[in-house]
Short mmCIF file of C-alpha atoms in Angstrom, two decimals:
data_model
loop_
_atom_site.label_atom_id
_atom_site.label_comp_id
_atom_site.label_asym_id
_atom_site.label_seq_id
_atom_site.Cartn_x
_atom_site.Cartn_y
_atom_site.Cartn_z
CA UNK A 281 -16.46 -15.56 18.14
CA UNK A 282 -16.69 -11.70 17.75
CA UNK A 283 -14.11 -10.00 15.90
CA UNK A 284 -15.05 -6.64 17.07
CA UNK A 285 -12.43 -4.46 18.71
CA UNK A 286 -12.79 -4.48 22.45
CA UNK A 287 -15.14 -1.15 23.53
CA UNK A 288 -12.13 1.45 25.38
CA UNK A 289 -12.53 2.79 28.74
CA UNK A 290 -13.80 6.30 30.03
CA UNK A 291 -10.60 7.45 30.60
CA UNK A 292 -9.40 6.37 27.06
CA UNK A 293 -12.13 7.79 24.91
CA UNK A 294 -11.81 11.38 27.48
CA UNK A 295 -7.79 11.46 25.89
CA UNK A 296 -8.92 10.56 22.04
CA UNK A 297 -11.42 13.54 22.20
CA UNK A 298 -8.92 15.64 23.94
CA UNK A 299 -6.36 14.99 21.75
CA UNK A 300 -8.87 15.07 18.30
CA UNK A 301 -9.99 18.62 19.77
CA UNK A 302 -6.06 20.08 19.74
CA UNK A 303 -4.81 18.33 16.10
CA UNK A 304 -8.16 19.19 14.25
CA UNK A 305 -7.07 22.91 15.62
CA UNK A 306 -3.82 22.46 13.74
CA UNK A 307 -5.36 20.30 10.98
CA UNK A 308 -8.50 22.17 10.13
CA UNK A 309 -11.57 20.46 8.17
CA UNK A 310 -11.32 16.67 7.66
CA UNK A 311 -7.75 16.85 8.41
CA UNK A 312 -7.99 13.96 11.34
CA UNK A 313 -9.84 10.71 11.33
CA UNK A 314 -10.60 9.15 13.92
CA UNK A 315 -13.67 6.90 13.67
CA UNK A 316 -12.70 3.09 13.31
CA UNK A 317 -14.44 2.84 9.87
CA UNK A 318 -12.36 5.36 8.35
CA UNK A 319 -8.98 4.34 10.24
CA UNK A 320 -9.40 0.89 8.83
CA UNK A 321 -7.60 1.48 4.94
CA UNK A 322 -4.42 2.73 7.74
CA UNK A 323 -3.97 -0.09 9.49
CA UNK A 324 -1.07 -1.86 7.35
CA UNK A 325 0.65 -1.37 4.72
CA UNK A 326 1.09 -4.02 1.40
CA UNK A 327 2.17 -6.04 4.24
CA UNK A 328 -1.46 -7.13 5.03
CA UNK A 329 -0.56 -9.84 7.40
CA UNK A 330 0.48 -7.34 10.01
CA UNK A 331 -2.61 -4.73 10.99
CA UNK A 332 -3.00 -2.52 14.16
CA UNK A 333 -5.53 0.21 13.81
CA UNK A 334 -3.87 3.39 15.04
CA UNK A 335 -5.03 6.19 17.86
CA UNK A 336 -5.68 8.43 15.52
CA UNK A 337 -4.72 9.24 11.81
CA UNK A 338 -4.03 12.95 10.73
CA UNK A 339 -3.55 14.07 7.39
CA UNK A 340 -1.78 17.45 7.06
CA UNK A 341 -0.60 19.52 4.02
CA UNK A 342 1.72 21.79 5.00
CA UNK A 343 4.99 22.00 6.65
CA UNK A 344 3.87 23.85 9.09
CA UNK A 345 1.41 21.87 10.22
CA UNK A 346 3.57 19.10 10.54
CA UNK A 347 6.00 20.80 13.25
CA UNK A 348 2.87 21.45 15.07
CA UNK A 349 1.39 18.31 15.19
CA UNK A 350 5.04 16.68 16.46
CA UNK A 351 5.65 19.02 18.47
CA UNK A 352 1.73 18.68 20.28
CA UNK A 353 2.17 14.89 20.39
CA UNK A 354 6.41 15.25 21.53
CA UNK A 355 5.02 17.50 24.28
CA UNK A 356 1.92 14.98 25.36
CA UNK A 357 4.24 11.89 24.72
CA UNK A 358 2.16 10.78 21.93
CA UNK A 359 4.07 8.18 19.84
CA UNK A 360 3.97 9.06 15.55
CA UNK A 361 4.55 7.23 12.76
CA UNK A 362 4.85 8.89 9.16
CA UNK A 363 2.50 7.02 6.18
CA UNK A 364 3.43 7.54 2.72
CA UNK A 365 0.98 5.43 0.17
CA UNK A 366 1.28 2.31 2.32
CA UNK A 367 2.92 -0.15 -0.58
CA UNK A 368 5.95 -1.06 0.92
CA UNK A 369 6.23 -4.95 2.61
CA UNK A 370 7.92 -4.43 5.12
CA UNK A 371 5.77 -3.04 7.96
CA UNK A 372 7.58 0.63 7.84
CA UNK A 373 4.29 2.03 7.97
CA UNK A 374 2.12 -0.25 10.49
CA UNK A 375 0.66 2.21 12.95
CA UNK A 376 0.35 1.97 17.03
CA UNK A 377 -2.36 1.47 18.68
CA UNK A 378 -1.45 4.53 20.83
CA UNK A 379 -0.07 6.13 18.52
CA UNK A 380 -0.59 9.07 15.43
CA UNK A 381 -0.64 7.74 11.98
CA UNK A 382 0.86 10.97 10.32
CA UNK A 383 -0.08 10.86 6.36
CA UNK A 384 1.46 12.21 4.13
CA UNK A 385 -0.84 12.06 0.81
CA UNK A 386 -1.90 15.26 0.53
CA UNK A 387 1.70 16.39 -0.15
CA UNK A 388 1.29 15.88 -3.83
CA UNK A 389 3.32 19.37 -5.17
CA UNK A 390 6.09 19.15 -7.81
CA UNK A 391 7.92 22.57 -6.15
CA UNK A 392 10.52 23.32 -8.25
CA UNK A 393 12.11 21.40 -11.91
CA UNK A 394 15.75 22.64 -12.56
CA UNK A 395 17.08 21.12 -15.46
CA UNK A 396 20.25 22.78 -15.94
CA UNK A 397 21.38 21.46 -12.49
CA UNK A 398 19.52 18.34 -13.82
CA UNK A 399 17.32 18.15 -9.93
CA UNK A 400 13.73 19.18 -9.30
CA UNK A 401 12.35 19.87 -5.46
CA UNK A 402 9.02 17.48 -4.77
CA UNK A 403 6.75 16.83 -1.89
CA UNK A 404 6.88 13.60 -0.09
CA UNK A 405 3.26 12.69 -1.52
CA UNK A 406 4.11 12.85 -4.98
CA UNK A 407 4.34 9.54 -6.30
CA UNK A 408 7.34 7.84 -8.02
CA UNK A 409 6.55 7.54 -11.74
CA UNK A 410 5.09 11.27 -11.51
CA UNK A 411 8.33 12.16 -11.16
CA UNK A 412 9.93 11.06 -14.59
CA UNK A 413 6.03 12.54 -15.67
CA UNK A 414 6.70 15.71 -14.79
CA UNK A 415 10.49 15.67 -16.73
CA UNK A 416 9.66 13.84 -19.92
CA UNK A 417 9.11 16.39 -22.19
CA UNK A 418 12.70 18.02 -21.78
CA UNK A 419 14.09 14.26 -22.21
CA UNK A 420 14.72 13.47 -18.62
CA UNK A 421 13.62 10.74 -15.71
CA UNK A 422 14.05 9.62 -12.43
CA UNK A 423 16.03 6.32 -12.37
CA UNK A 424 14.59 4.51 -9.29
CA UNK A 425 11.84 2.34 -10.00
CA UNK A 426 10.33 0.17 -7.82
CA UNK A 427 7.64 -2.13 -9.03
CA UNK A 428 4.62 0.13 -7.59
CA UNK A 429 6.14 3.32 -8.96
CA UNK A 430 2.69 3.83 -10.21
CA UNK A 431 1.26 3.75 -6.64
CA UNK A 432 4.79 4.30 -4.26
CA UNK A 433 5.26 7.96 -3.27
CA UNK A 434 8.86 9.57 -3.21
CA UNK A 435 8.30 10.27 0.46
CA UNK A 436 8.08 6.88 1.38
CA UNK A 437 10.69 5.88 -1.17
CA UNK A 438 13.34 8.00 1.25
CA UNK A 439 12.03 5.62 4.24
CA UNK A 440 12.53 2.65 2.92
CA UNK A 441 15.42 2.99 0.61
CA UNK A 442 13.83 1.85 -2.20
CA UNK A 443 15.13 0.32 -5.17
CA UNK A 444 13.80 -1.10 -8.46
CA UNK A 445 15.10 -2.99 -11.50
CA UNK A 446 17.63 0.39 -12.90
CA UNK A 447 19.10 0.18 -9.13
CA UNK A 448 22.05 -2.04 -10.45
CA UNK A 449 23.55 0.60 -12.71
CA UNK A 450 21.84 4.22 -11.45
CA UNK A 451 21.73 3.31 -7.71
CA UNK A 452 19.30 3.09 -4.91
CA UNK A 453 16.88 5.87 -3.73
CA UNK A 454 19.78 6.94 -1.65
CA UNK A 455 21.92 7.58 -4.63
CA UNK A 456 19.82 9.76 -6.42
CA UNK A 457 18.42 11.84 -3.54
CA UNK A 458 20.29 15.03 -2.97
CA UNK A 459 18.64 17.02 -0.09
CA UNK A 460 15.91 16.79 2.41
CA UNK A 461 13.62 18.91 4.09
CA UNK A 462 12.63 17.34 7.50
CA UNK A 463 10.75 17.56 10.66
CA UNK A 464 11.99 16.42 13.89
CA UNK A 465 9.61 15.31 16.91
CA UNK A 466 9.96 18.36 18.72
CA UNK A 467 8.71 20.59 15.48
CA UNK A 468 11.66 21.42 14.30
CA UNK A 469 12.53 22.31 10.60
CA UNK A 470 15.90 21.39 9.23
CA UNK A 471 17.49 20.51 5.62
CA UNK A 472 19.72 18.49 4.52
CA UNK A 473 21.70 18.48 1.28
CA UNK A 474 19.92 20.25 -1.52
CA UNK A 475 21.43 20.68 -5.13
CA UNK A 476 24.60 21.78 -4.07
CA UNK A 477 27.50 19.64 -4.00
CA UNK A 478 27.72 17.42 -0.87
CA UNK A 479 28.51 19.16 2.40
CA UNK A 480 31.64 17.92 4.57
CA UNK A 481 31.29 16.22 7.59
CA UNK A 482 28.82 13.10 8.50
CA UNK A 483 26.23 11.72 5.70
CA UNK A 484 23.37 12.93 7.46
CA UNK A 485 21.26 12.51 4.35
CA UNK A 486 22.27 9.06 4.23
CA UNK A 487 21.34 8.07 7.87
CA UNK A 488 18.13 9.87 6.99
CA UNK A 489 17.31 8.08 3.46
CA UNK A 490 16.28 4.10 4.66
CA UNK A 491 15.70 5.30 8.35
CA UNK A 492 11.53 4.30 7.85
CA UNK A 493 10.45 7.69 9.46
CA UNK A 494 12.05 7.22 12.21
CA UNK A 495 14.43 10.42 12.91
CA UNK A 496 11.64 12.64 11.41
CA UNK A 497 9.20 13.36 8.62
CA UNK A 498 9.98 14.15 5.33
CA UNK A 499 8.62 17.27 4.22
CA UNK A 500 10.41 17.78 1.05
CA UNK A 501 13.19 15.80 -1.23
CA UNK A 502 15.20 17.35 -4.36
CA UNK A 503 16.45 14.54 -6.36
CA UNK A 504 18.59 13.63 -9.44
CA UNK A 505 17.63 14.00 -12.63
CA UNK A 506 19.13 12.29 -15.57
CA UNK A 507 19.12 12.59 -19.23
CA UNK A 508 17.56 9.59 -20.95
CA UNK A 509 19.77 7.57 -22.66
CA UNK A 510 19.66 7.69 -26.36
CA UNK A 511 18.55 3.88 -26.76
CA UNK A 512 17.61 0.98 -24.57
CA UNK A 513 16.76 -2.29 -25.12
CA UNK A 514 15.66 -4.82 -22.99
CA UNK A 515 16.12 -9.15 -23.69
CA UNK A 516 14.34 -12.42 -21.91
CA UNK A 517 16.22 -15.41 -21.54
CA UNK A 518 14.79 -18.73 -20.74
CA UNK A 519 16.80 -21.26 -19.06
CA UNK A 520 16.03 -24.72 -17.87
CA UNK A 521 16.77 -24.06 -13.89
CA UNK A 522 17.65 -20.60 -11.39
CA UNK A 523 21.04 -22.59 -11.18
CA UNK A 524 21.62 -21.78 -15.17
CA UNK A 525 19.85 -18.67 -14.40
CA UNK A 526 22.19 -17.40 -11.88
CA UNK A 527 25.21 -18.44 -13.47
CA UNK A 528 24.35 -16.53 -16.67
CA UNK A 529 23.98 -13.11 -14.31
CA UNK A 530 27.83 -13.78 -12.62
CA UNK A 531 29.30 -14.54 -16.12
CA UNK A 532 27.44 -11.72 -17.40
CA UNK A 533 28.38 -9.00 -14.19
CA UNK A 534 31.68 -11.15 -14.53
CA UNK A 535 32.75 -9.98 -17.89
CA UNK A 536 32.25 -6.24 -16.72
CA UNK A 537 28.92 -5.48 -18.26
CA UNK A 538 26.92 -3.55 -16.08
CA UNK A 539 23.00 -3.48 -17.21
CA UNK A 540 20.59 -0.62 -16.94
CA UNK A 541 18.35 -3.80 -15.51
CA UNK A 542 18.47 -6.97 -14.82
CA UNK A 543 15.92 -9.10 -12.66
CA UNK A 544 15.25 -12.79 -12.59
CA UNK A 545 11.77 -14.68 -12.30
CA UNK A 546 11.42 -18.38 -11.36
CA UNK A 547 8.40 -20.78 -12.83
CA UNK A 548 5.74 -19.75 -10.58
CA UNK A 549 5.99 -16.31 -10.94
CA UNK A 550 6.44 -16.74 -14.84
CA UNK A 551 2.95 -17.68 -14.76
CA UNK A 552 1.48 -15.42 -12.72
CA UNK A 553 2.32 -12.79 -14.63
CA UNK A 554 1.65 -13.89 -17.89
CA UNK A 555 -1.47 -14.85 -16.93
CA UNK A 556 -2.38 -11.49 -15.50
CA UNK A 557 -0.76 -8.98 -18.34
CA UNK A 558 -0.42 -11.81 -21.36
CA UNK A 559 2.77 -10.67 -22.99
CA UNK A 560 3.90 -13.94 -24.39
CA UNK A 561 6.59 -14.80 -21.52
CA UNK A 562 7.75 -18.29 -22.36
CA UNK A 563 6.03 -20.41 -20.45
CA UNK A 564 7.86 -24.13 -20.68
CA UNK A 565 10.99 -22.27 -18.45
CA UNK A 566 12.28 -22.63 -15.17
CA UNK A 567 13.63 -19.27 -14.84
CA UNK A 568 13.94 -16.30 -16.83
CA UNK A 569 15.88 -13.37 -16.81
CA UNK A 570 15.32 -9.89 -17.82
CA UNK A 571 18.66 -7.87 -19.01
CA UNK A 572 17.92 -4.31 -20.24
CA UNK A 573 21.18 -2.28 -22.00
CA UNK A 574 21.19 1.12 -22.43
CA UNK A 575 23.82 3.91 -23.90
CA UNK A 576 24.78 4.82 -27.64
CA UNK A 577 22.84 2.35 -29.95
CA UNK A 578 26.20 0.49 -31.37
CA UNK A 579 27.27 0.34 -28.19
CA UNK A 580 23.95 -1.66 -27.27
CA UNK A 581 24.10 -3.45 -29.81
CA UNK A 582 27.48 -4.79 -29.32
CA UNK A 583 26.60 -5.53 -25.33
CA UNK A 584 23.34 -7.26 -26.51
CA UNK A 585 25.04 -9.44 -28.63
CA UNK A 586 27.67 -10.34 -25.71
CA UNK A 587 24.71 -10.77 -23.19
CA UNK A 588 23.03 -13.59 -26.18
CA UNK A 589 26.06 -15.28 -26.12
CA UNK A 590 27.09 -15.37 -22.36
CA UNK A 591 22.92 -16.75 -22.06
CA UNK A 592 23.39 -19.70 -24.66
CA UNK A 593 26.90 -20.51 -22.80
CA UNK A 594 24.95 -20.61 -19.95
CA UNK A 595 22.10 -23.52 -21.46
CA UNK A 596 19.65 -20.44 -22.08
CA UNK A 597 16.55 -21.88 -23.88
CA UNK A 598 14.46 -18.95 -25.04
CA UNK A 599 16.41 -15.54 -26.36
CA UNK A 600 13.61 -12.28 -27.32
CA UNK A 601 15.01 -8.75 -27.86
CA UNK A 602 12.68 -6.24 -27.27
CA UNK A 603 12.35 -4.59 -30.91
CA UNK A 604 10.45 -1.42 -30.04
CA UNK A 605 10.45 0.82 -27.11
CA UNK A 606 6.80 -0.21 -26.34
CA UNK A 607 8.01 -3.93 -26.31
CA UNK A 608 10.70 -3.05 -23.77
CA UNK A 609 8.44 -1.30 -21.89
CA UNK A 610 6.15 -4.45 -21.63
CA UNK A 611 9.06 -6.52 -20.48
CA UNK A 612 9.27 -4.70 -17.67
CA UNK A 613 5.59 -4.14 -16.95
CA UNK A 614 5.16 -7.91 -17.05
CA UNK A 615 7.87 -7.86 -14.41
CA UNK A 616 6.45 -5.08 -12.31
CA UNK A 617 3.01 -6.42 -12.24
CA UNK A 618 4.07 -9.35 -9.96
CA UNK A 619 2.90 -8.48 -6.88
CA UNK A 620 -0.71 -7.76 -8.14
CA UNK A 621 -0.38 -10.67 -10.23
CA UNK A 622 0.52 -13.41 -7.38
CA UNK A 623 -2.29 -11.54 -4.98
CA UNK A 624 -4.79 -12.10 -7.59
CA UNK A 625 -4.36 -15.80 -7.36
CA UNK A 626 -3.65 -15.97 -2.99
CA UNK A 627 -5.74 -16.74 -0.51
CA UNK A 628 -7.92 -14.67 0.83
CA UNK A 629 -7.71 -13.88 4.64
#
């Protein structure tokens, strides 16, 4: 059976070139794709059992260029939907088959850092971890992390909402996002918010922040900033089931101590990591959680030693303080390498 894409019509391939004639005037040089070959890394996002290849993919780099382009395909009833780096898994970013794939990559600028009112002013492209990158030297970072910070852009982290294992204590993406710069479908250029203090009336910026692209592209964000804490420390705790698990994150959420992170891994994923970043994760557990406290060092101290004693209450098994910062920070990139780690050992489709 052939698995090539049916050949389109006359009438079809007539549009695509009149259509690739009028965006490539907007977006100048190799600004839109539109060969299959070259379409194919669009057509899903980490979400790889899902794929459509779109009508057309255009990549521009300015603002302006974005009104245009919406505003060409609102007037031609051309359907558009924004890409940021394509790792989310939830299909935000699967493209039409009739429709623009709008990406947003070559927005990569860090516009403006303002540390006194503790924001800076990015472009959607730029990705997540660049972001506590570009503020580390003055002692700052950008608390949402999701587990492909590395690879996750900030403009797609507005679409989706996105989270990470600091979300418990510092808040979603939504929380720590403080204006917008956006583009409607008709091409026009509004903001939202900015570093101000919030506006009265409807949360605008909140309807916006989660919406997956789909009241208009994000041309620009100014998030919070904050001031690294002056220690952190992060634990894993081994326990013989998720029940035990569980229980041990309700006592511990239950006796008012709020984490800078806290995620939980069952068996299978144990192993996946460990065998794809070799930390030393216990391996003879059922579950295992990660707890990270952060603050004034007696005061983690003290909540560490609370958080030991909650775990053993609990039937905890295995009990590891991270004893460095570069041991904490391998806690969590065990953690954040799971997705790689379980696609290294899937199927392949």
């Amino acid at each position: 059976m052939s698995l090539r894409m049916p050949e389109p019509d006359a009438a079809v391939l007539a549009r695509r070139a009149e259509i690739v004639r009028a965006l490539s005037a907007i977006v100048p040089g190799e600004g839109v794709i539109s060969h299959e070959r070259e379409m194919r890394p669009y057509e899903s996002d980490g979400l790889t059992a899902y794929r459509q290849l779109p009508f057309l993919v255009v990549l521009p780099e300015t603002t302006e260029q974005v009104s245009r382009v919406l505003s060409y395909c609102h007037e031609h009833g051309i359907r558009v939907v924004p890409r940021g780096a394509g790792t989310s898994l939830s299909g935000g970013a699967l493209p039409l088959a009739d429709g623009v794939l709008l990406g947003m990559g070559k927005f990569g600028r860090v516009r403006e850092i303002d540390f006194e009112n503790r924001a800076a002013v990015i472009e959607p492209g730029v990705t997540n971890l660049a972001i506590s990158q570009a503020v580390a030297h003055e002692g700052f970072y950008y608390a949402p992390d999701p587990s492909s910070q590395i690879a996750c852009t900030i403009g797609g982290n507005v679409a989706e909402n996105s989270g990470g294992v600091h979300c418990l204590k510092y808040g979603m993406t939504t929380n720590n996002v403080l204006g917008c710069e956006i583009v409607l479908i008709t091409g026009e250029v509004i903001r939202i918010g900015g570093k101000h203090l919030d506006a009265e009336g409807y949360d605008l910026l909140g309807i916006i922040t989660g919406s997956e692209g789909l009241l208009g592209v994000v041309t620009e964000v100014t998030v919070r900033i904050l001031k690294k804490p002056e220690t952190a420390r992060a634990v894993l705790v081994g326990f013989p089931s998720s029940e035990a698990a569980g229980e041990c994150v309700s006592r511990i959420i239950g006796a008012g101590i709020i984490p800078g992170g806290m995620e939980m891994m069952d068996k299978p994923a144990i192993h996946a990591v460990e065998e794809f970043v070799h930390a030393g994760y216990p391996l003879d557990v059922e579950a295992l959680l990660i707890v990270e406290l952060d603050g004034p060092a007696a005061e983690v101290d003290h909540l560490l030693a609370r958080v030991e004693a909650i775990a053993r209450e609990c039937g905890a098994t295995e009990l590891r303080a991270s004893t460095s910062e570069d041991e904490r920070l391998l806690f969590w990139a065990v953690r954040k390498a799971a997705f790689p780690a379980v696609g290294r050992i899937s199927p392949y489709y």
